[in-house]
Short mmCIF file of C-alpha atoms and ligand atoms in Angstrom, two decimals:
data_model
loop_
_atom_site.label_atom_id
_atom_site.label_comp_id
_atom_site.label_asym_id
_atom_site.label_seq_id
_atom_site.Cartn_x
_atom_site.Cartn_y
_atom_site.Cartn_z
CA UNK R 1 -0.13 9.28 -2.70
CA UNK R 2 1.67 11.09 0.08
CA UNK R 3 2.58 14.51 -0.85
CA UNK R 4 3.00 15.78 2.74
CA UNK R 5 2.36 19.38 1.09
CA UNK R 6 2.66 21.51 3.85
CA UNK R 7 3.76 25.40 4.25
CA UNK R 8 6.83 24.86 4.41
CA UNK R 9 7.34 22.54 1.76
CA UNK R 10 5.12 24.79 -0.63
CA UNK R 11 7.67 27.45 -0.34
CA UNK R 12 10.61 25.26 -0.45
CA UNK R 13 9.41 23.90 -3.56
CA UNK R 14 8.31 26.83 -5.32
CA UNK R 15 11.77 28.70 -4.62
CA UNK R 16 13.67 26.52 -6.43
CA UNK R 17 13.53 25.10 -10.55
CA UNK R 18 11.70 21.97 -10.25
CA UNK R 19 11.75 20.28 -12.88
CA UNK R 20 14.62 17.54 -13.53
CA UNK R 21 16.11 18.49 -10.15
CA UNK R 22 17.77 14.67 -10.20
CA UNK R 23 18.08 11.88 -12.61
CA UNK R 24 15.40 9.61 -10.70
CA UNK R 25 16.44 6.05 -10.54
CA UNK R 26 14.20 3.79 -12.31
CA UNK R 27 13.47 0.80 -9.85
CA UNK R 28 12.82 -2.87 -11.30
CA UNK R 29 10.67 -3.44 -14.20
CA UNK R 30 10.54 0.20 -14.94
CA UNK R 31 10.79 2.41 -18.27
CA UNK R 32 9.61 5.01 -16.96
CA UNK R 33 9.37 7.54 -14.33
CA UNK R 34 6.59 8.82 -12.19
CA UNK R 35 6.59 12.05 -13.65
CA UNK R 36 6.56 10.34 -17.42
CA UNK R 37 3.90 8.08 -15.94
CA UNK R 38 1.11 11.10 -15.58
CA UNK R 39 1.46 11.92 -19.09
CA UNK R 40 -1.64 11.56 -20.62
CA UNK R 41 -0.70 8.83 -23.17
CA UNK R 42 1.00 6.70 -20.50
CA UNK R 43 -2.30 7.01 -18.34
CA UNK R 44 -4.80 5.92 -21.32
CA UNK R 45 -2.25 2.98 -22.15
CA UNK R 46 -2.36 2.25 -18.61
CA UNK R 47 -5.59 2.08 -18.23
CA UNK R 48 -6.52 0.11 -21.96
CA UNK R 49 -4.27 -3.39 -20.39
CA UNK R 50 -6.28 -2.79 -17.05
CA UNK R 51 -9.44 -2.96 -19.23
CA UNK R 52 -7.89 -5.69 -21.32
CA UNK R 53 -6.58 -7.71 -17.45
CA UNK R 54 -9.79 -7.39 -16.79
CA UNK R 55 -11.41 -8.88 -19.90
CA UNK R 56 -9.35 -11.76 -19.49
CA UNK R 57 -9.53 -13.06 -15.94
CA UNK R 58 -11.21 -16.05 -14.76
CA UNK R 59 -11.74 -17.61 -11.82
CA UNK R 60 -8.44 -19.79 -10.66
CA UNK R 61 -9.18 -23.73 -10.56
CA UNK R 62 -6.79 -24.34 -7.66
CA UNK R 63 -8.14 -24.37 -4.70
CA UNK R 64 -6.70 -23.26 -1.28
CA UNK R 65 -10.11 -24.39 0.95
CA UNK R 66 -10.15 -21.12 2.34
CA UNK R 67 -12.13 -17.63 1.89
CA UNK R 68 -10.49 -15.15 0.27
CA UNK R 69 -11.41 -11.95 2.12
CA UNK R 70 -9.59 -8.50 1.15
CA UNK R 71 -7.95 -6.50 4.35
CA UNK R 72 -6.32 -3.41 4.91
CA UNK R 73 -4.02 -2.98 7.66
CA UNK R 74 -2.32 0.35 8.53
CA UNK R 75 -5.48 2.40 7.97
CA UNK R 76 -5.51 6.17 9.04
CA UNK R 77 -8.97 7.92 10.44
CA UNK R 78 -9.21 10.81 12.01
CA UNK R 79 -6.24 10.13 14.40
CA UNK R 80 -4.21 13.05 14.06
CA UNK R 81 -4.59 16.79 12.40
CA UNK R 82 -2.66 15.38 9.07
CA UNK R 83 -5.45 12.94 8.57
CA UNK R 84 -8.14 14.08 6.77
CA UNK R 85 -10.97 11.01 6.87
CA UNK R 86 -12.97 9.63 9.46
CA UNK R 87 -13.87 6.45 10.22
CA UNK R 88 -17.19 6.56 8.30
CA UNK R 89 -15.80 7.90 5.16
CA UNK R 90 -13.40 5.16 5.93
CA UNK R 91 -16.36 2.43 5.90
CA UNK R 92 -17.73 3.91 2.61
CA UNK R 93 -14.59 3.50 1.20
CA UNK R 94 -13.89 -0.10 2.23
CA UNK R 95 -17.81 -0.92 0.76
CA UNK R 96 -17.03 0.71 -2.18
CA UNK R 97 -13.56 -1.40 -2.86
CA UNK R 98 -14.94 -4.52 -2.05
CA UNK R 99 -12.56 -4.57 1.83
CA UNK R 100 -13.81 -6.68 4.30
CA UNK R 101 -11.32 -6.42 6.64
CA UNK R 102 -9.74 -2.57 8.30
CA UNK R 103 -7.24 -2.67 10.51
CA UNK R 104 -6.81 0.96 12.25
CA UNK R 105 -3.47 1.84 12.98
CA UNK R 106 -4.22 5.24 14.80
CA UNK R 107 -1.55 7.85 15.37
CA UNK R 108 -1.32 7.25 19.04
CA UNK R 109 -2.09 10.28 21.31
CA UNK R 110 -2.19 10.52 25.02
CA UNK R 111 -5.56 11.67 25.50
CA UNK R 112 -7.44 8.69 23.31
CA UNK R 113 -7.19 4.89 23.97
CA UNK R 114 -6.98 3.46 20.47
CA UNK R 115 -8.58 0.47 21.52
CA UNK R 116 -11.59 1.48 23.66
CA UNK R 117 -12.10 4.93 21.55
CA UNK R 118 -12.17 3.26 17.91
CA UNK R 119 -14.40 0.68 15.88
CA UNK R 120 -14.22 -2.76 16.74
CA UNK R 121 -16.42 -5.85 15.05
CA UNK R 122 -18.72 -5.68 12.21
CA UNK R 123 -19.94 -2.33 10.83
CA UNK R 124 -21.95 -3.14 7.43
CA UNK R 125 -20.31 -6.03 6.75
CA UNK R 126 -16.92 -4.77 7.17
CA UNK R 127 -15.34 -5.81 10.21
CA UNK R 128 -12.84 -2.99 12.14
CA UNK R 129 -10.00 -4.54 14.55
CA UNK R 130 -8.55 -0.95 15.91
CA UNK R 131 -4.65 -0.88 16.22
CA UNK R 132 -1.79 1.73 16.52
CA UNK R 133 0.88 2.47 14.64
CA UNK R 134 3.33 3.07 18.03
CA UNK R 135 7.16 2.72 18.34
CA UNK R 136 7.96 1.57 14.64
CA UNK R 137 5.41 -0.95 14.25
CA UNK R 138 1.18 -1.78 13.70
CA UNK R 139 0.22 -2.92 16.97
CA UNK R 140 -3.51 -4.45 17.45
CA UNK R 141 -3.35 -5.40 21.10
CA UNK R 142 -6.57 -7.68 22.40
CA UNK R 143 -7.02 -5.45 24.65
CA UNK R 144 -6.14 -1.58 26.08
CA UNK R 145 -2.10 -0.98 26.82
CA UNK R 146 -2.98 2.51 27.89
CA UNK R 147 -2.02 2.51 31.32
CA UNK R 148 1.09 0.47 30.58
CA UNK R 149 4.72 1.65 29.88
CA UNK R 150 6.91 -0.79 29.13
CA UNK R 151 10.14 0.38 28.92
CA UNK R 152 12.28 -1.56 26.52
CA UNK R 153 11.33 -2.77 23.32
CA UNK R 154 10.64 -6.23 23.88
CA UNK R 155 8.50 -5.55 26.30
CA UNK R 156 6.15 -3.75 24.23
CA UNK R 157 6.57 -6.68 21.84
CA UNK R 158 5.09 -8.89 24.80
CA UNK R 159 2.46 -6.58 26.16
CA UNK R 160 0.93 -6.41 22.66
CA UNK R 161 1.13 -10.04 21.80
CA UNK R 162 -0.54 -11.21 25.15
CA UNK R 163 -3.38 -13.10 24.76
CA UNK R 164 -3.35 -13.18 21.10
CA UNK R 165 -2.33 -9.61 19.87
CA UNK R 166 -0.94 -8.74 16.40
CA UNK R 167 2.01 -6.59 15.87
CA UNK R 168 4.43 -5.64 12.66
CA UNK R 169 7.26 -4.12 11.60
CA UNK R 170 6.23 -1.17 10.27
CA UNK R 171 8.16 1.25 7.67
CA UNK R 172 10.34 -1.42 7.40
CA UNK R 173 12.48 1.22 5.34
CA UNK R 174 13.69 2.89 8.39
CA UNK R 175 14.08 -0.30 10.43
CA UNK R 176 16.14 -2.79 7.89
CA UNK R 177 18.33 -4.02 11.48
CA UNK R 178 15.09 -4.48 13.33
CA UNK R 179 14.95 -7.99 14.60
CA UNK R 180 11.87 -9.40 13.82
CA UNK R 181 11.46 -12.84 15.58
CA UNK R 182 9.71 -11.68 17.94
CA UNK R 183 7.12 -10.19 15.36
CA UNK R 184 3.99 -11.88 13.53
CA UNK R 185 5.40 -9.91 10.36
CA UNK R 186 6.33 -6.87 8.82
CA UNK R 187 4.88 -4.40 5.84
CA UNK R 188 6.63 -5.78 2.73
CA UNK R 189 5.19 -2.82 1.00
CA UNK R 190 4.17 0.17 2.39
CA UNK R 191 2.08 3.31 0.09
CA UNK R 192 4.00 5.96 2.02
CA UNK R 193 7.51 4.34 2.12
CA UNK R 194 7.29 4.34 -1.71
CA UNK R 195 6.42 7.41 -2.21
CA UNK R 196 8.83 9.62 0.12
CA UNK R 197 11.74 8.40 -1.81
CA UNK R 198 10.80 10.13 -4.97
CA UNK R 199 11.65 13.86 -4.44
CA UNK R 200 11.52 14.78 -7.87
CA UNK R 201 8.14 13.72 -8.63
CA UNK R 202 6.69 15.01 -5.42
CA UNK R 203 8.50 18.22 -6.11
CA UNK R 204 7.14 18.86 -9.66
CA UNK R 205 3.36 17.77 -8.68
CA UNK R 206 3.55 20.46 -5.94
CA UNK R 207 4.59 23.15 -8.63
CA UNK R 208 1.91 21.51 -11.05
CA UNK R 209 -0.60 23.25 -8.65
CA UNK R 210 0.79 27.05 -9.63
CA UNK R 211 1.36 26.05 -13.08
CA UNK R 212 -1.09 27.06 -15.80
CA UNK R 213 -0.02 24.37 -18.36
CA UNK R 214 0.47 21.28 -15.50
CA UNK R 215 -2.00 21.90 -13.35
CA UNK R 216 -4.92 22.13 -15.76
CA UNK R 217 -3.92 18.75 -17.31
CA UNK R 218 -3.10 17.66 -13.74
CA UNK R 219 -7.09 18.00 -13.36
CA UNK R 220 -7.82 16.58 -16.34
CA UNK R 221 -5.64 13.20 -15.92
CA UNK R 222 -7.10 12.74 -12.43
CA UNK R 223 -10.67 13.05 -13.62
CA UNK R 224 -10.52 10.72 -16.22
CA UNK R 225 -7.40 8.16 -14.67
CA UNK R 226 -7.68 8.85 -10.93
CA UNK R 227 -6.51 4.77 -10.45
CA UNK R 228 -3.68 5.23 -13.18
CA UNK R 229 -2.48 8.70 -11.28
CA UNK R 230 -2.59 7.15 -7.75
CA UNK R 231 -0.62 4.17 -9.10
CA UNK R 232 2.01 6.25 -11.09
CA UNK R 233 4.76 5.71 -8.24
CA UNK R 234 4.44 2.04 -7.91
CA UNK R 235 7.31 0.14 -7.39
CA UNK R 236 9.29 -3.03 -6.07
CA UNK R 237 10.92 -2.30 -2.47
CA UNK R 238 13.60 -4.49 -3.00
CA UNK R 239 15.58 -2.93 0.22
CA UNK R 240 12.55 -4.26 2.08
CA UNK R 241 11.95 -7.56 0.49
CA UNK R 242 15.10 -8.62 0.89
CA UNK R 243 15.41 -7.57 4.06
CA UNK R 244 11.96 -10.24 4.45
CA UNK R 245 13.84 -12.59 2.79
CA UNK R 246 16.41 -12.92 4.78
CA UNK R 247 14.81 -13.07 8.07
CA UNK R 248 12.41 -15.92 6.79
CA UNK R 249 15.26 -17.95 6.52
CA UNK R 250 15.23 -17.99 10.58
CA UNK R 251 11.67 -17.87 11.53
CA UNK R 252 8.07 -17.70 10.07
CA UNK R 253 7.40 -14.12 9.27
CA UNK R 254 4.28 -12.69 7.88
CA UNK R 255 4.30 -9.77 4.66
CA UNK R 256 1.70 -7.77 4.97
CA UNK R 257 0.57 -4.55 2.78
CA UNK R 258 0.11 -1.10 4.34
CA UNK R 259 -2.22 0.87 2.49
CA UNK R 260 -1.28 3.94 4.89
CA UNK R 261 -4.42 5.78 3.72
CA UNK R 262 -5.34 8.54 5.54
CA UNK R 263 -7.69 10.62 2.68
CA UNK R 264 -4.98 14.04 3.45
CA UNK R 265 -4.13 14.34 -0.59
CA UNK R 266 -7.04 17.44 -1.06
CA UNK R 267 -5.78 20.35 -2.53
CA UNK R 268 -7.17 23.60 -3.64
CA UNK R 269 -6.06 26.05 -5.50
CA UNK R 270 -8.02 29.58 -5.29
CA UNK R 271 -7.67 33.07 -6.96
CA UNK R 272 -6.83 35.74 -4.28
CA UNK R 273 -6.62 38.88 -7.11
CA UNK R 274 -4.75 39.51 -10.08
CA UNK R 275 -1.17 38.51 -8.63
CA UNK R 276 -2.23 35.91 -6.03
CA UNK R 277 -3.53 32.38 -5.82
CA UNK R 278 -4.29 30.47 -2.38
CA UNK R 279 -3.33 26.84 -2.30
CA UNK R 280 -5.29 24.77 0.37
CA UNK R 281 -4.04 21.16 1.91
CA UNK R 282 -6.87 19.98 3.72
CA UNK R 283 -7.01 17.87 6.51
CA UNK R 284 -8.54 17.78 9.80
CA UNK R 285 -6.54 21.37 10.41
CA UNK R 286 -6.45 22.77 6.73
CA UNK R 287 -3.39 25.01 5.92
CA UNK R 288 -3.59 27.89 2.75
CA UNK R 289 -0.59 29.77 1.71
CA UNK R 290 -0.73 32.28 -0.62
CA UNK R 291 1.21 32.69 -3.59
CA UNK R 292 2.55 35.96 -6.14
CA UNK R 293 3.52 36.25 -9.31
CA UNK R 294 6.64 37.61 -8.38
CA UNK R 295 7.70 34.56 -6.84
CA UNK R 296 6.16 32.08 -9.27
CA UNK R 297 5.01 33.94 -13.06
CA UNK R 298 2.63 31.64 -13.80
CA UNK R 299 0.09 32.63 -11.13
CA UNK R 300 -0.62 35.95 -13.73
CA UNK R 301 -1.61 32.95 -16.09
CA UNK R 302 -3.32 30.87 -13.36
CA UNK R 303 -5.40 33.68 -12.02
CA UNK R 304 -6.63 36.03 -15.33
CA UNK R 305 -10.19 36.49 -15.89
CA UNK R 306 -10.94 34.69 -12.70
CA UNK R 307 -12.59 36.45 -9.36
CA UNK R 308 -11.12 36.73 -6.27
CA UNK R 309 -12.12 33.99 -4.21
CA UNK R 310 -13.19 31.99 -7.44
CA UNK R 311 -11.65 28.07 -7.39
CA UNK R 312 -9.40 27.36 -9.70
CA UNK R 313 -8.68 23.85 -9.25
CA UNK R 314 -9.61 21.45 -6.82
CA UNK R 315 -7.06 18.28 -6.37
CA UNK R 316 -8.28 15.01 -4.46
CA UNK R 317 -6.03 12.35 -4.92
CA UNK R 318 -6.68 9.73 -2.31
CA UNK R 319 -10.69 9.10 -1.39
CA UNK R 320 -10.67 6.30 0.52
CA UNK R 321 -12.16 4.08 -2.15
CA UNK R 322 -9.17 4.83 -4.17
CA UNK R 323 -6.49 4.32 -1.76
CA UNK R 324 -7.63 1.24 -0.81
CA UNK R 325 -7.92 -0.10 -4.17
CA UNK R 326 -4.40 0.16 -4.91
CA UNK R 327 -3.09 -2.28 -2.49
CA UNK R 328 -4.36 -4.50 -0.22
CA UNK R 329 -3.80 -7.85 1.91
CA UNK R 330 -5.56 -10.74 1.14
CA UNK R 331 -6.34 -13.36 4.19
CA UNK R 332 -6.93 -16.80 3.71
CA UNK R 333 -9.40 -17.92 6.38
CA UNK R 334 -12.74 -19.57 7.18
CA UNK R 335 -14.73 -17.37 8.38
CA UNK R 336 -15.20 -13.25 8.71
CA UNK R 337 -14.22 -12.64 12.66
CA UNK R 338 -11.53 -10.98 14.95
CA UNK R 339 -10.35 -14.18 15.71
CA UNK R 340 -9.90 -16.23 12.32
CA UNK R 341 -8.50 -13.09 10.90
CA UNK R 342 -5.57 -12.62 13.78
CA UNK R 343 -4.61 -16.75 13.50
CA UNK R 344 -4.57 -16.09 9.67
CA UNK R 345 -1.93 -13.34 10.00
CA UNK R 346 -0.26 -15.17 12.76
CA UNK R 347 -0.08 -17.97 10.44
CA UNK R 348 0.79 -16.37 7.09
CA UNK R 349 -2.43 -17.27 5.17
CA UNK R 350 -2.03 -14.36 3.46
CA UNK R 351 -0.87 -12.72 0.43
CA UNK R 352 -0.43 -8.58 -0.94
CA UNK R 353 -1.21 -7.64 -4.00
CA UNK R 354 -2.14 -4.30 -5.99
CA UNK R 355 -5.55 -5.40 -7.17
CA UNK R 356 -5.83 -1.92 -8.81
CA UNK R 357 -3.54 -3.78 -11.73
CA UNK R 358 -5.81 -6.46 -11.74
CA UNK R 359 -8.45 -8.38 -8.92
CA UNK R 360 -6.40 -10.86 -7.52
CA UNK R 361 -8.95 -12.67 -5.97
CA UNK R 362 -8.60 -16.01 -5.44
CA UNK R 363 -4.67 -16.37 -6.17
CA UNK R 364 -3.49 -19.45 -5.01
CA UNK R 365 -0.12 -21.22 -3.27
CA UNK R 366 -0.05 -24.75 -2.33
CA UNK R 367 1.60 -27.82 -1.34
CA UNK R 368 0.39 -30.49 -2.74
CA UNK R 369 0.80 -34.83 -2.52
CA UNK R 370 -1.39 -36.77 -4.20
CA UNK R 371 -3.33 -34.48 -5.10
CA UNK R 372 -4.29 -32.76 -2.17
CA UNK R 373 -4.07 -29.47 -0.67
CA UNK R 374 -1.47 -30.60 2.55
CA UNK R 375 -0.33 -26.32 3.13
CA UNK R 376 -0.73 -23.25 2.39
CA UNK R 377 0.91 -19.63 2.06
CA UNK R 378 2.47 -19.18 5.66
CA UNK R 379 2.38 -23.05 6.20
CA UNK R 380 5.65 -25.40 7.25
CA UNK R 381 5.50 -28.58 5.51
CA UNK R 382 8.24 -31.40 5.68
CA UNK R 383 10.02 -32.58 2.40
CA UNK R 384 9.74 -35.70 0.89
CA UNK R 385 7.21 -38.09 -0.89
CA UNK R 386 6.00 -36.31 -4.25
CA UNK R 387 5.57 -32.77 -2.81
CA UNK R 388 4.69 -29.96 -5.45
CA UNK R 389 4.47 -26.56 -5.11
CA UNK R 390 1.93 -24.98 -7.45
CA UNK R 391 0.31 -21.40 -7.97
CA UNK R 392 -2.32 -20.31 -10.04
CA UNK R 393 -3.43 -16.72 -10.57
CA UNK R 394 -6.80 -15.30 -12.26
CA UNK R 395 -4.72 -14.21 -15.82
CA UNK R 396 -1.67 -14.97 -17.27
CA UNK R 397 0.95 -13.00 -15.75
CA UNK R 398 5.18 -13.31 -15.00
CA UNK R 399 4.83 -15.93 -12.13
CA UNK R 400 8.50 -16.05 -9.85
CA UNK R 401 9.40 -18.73 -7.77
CA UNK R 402 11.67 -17.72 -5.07
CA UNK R 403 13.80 -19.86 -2.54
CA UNK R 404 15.83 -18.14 0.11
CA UNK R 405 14.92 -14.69 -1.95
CA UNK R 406 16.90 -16.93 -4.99
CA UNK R 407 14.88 -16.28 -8.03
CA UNK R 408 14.48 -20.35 -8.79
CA UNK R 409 11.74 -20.12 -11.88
CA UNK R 410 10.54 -17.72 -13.54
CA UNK R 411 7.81 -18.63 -16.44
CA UNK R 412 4.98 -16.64 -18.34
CA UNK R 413 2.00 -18.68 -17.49
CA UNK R 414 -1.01 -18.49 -14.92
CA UNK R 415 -0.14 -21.58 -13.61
CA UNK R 416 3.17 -22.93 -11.74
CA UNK R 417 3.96 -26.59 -10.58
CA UNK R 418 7.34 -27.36 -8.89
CA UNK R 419 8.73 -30.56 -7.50
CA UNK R 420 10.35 -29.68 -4.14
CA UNK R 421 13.06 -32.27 -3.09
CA UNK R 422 14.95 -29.59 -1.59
CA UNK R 423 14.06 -27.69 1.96
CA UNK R 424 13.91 -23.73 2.02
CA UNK R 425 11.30 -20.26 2.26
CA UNK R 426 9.31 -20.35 -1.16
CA UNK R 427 7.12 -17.95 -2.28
CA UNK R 428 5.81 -16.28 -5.29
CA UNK R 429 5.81 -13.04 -7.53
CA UNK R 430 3.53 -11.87 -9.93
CA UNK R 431 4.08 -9.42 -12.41
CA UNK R 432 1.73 -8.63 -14.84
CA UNK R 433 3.18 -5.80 -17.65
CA UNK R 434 1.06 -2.50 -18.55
CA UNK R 435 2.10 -0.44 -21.28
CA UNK R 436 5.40 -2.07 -21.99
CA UNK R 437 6.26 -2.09 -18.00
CA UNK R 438 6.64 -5.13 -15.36
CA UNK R 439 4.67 -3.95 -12.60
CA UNK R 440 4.77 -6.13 -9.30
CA UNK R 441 1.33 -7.52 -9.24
CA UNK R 442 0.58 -9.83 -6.45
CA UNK R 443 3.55 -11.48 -3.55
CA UNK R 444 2.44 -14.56 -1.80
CA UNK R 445 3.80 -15.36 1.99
CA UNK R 446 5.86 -17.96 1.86
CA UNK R 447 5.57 -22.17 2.28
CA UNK R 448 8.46 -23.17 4.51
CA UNK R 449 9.72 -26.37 3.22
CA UNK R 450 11.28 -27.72 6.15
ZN1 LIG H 501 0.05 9.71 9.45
ZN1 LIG H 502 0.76 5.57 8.87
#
C-alpha cells in the first residue's frame, strides 16, 4: 500500500468530505471496491477461501526441470527519506516470506553508487543483486555507471546492458509509448502503479486515521487481516498488459512484478490535548501534523479520556514480510546465483503471481512433443509435429490461454493442454475467485510459437 500521506496531503484530505468523492470504477473481475473490501465481513470471507486455497493445493505433476525460486525486483531500502526500511529489515522480511531472490532498485542519488554502496551475493540464503530505479526503468548494471552520463536514452539502455546487465520498463503506466526492444522486459504489474489510481480509497483511509468510528476498526481489521487489508486494492492493469501484449508480438519481452516495497506505510496517531491529535508518517525523516476539532469534529471523540502525548493508534501497513508476500516474481532456473538469475530474466523463465491469494509455487508452462519438456515460459519454439502447450497450477483455478493478448481458452481446471498448429505469443492467466470475486492470481511469460 502506497498512501504517500504526507503534510500536504493530510490537509488536503481532511478539508474536504471524503467519503464517495467519485464513483470508483470497478476494474475486471471486481464486485467490489477497495473501500467495500476493508469491511470486516469482506476481510474474514477473504481470508476463509485463502484458508480453504490453501487446504487444497498440491504439488503440480508437470514438470518444467527447473527450480522454482521466488524474487522480488524493484525493492526499496533505505535509499531515500520516503523509505522507511533498511536493508536488514529488508533481509528479515525476504526470510520470513520465503524470497530468495531481492533485487534493489535504489532511488538514485548523487552522493551513493548503488552498485558499490549496496548488498550484492548471498546474505542468509537470500541473494541481493543491487539495481536502480533511474530514468523510467529498474536498471541492475554488472557493474558501477556512476561516472558515466550518457546522454540519450539508448545510450543508457547500452551502458546498463553491457556485459550482461538487466534493465526494465518501469511504471509502465506512465510510459505506454516507450519502446521496449531494446529492454529485457517491463513491470506488468507494479504495487504502486495500482494503487495511485484509486483516489477515493486513499482519500477515505487517510480520514480513517481522525475518525473515531473508522479508525478504531481500521486497527482492528489490520490486526487480525493485515494480508486481506494490504491486498484490498488488487487489480488487473489491463492498460499495461496490453500494452505487453502488443510489443511481444515484435520481440521477446520479459513481465516482471514490482513489489515497490519500501516499509513507509507507519502511521501514528497521538493525543496532543483535548482538541488536538498528532498524526505521524514515518520514514527515514518522519513528518507529524497536528490536527483540531475545529477542522475535523471527530478528534473531540478521538482524543477524550486520553493524555496528552498518549497513542491512540498506531498504523503499519507494509512490514516487509507483508509487502513482499503480496506479489512476487518467480524465476525458473538451475541454480541460486547472480548469473543464472540475470539469463533467466533475459530469457523469460519467469512468471508473477500474488502468492498472498495462494503459493504458486511450482506453476508450470510448457511445450511439449512426445512427451517431453522441448520450452519453457520465455522460450521460442518452432511449430509443427504434435506440439502442445500445457499448464498446470497447484489448485484449481480460471486458467486463460492467450495468443496475441486474444483470449483463445478459457477453462476451470488446474490443468490446460492445447494443440498449437498455429504460430503466435502464448501465455497464461490464472484467476482464482475469493469471496465471490475473480482476482488475477498468477501470469506466466509467454512461449513464442514461431
Ligand atoms: Zn520511492
Ligand atoms: Zn519504486
Amino acid at each position: 500500500m502506497n498512501l504517500k500521506l504526507t503534510t500536504i496531503t493530510i490537509a488536503f484530505a481532511l478539508s474536504i468530505s471524503i467519503y464517495g468523492q467519485t464513483t470508483p470504477r470497478l476494474g475486471p473481475g471486481r464486485k467490489y471496491t477497495s473501500i467495500e473490501r476493508l469491511k470486516k465481513e469482506r476481510l474474514e470471507a477473504v481470508h476463509n477461501d485463502r484458508a480453504r486455497l490453501a487446504r487444497e493445493r498440491k504439488a503440480v505433476s508437470l514438470a518444467t526441470g527447473y527450480n522454482d525460486y521466488r524474487a522480488v525486483l524493484h525493492a526499496h531500502a533505505q535509499d531515500a527519506t520516503h523509505t522507511g526500511g533498511s536493508r536488514p529489515e529488508l533481509l528479515d522480511g525476504a526470510k520470513r516470506a520465503g524470497v530468495q531472490i531481492v533485487m534493489l532498485s535504489d532511488h538514485v542519488r548523487p552522493e551513493r553508487d548503488f552498485i558499490n554502496d549496496s548488498w550484492r551475493g548471498l546474505r542468509e540464503g537470500v541473494l541481493f543483486i543491487p539495481g536502480a530505479e533511474d530514468r523510467g526503468f529498474l536498471s541492475f548494471p554488472m557493474n558501477s555507471i556512476k561516472a558515466l552520463a550518457p546522454s540519450s536514452r539508448e545510450e543508457y539502455i547500452g551502458v546498463v546492458r553491457r556485459d550482461g546487465g538487466n534493465i526494465f520498463l518501469c511504471h509502465v503506466e506512465e510510459r505506454t509509448d516507450w519502446p521496449t526492444n531494446q529492454l529485457d522486459g517491463l513491470e506488468i504489474y507494479n504495487h504502486h502503479s495500482d494503487v495511485k489510481n484509486e483516489a477515493a480509497f486513499q482519500l477515505w483511509l487517510q480520514g480513517s486515521l481522525t475518525d473515531p468510528v473508522r479508525l478504531p476498526e481500521l486497527v482492528a481489521a489490520l490486526a487480525e487481516y493485515p494480508e486481506e487489508v494490504i491486498g484490498a486494492q488488487q487489480d488487473y492493469l489491463s492498460d499495461i498488459i496490453a500494452k505487453w501484449d502488443r510489443d511481444a508480438q515484435h520481440h521477446r519481452l520479459t513481465g516482471v512484478a514490482a513489489n515497490d516495497c519500501h516499509h513507509n506505510q507507519v502511521f501514528t496517531v497521538t493525543a496532543i490535548d483535548e482538541n488536538t491529535v498528532e498524526v505521524g508518517y514515518i520514514t527515514s525523516k518522519p513528518t507529524t501534523t497536528r490536527i483540531t476539532a475545529d477542522k475535523v469534529p471527530g478528534v473531540a471523540a478521538l482524543v477524550r479520556g486520553k493524555k496528552p502525548g498518549e497513542l491512540i493508534a498506531r498504523l503499519d501497513f507494509d512490514p516487509y514480510e507483508r509487502s513482499l508476500r503480496y506479489v512476487s516474481t518467480h524465476i525458473l532456473a538451475h541454480e541460486l546465483t547472480e548469473a543464472s538469475i540475470r539469463d533467466a530474466l533475459r530469457n523469460g523463465h519467469a512468471y508473477v503471481a500474488h502468492d498472498w491469494l495462494c503459493d504458486s509455487t511450482g506453476f508450470a508452462f510448457v511445450a511439449l512433443a512426445g512427451g517431453k519438456v522441448k520450452a519453457i515460459m520465455g522460450d521460442e519454439i518452432k511449430v509443427g509435429g504434435a506440439l502442445k502447450l500445457s499448464a498446470a497450477t497447484p489448485v484449481k483455478c480460471t486458467l486463460k490461454l492467450i495468443r496475441n493478448g486474444e483470449e483463445l481458452q478459457t477453462l476451470a481446471a488446474k490443468r490446460l493442454d492445447f494443440e498449437v498448429k498455429t504460430p503466435g505469443v502464448y501465455r497464461i492467466e490464472a484467476w482464482l475467485e475469493l469471496d465471490g470475486e475473480k482476482r488475477p492470481w498468477i501470469y506466466s511469460n509467454p512461449i513464442y510459437v514461431r
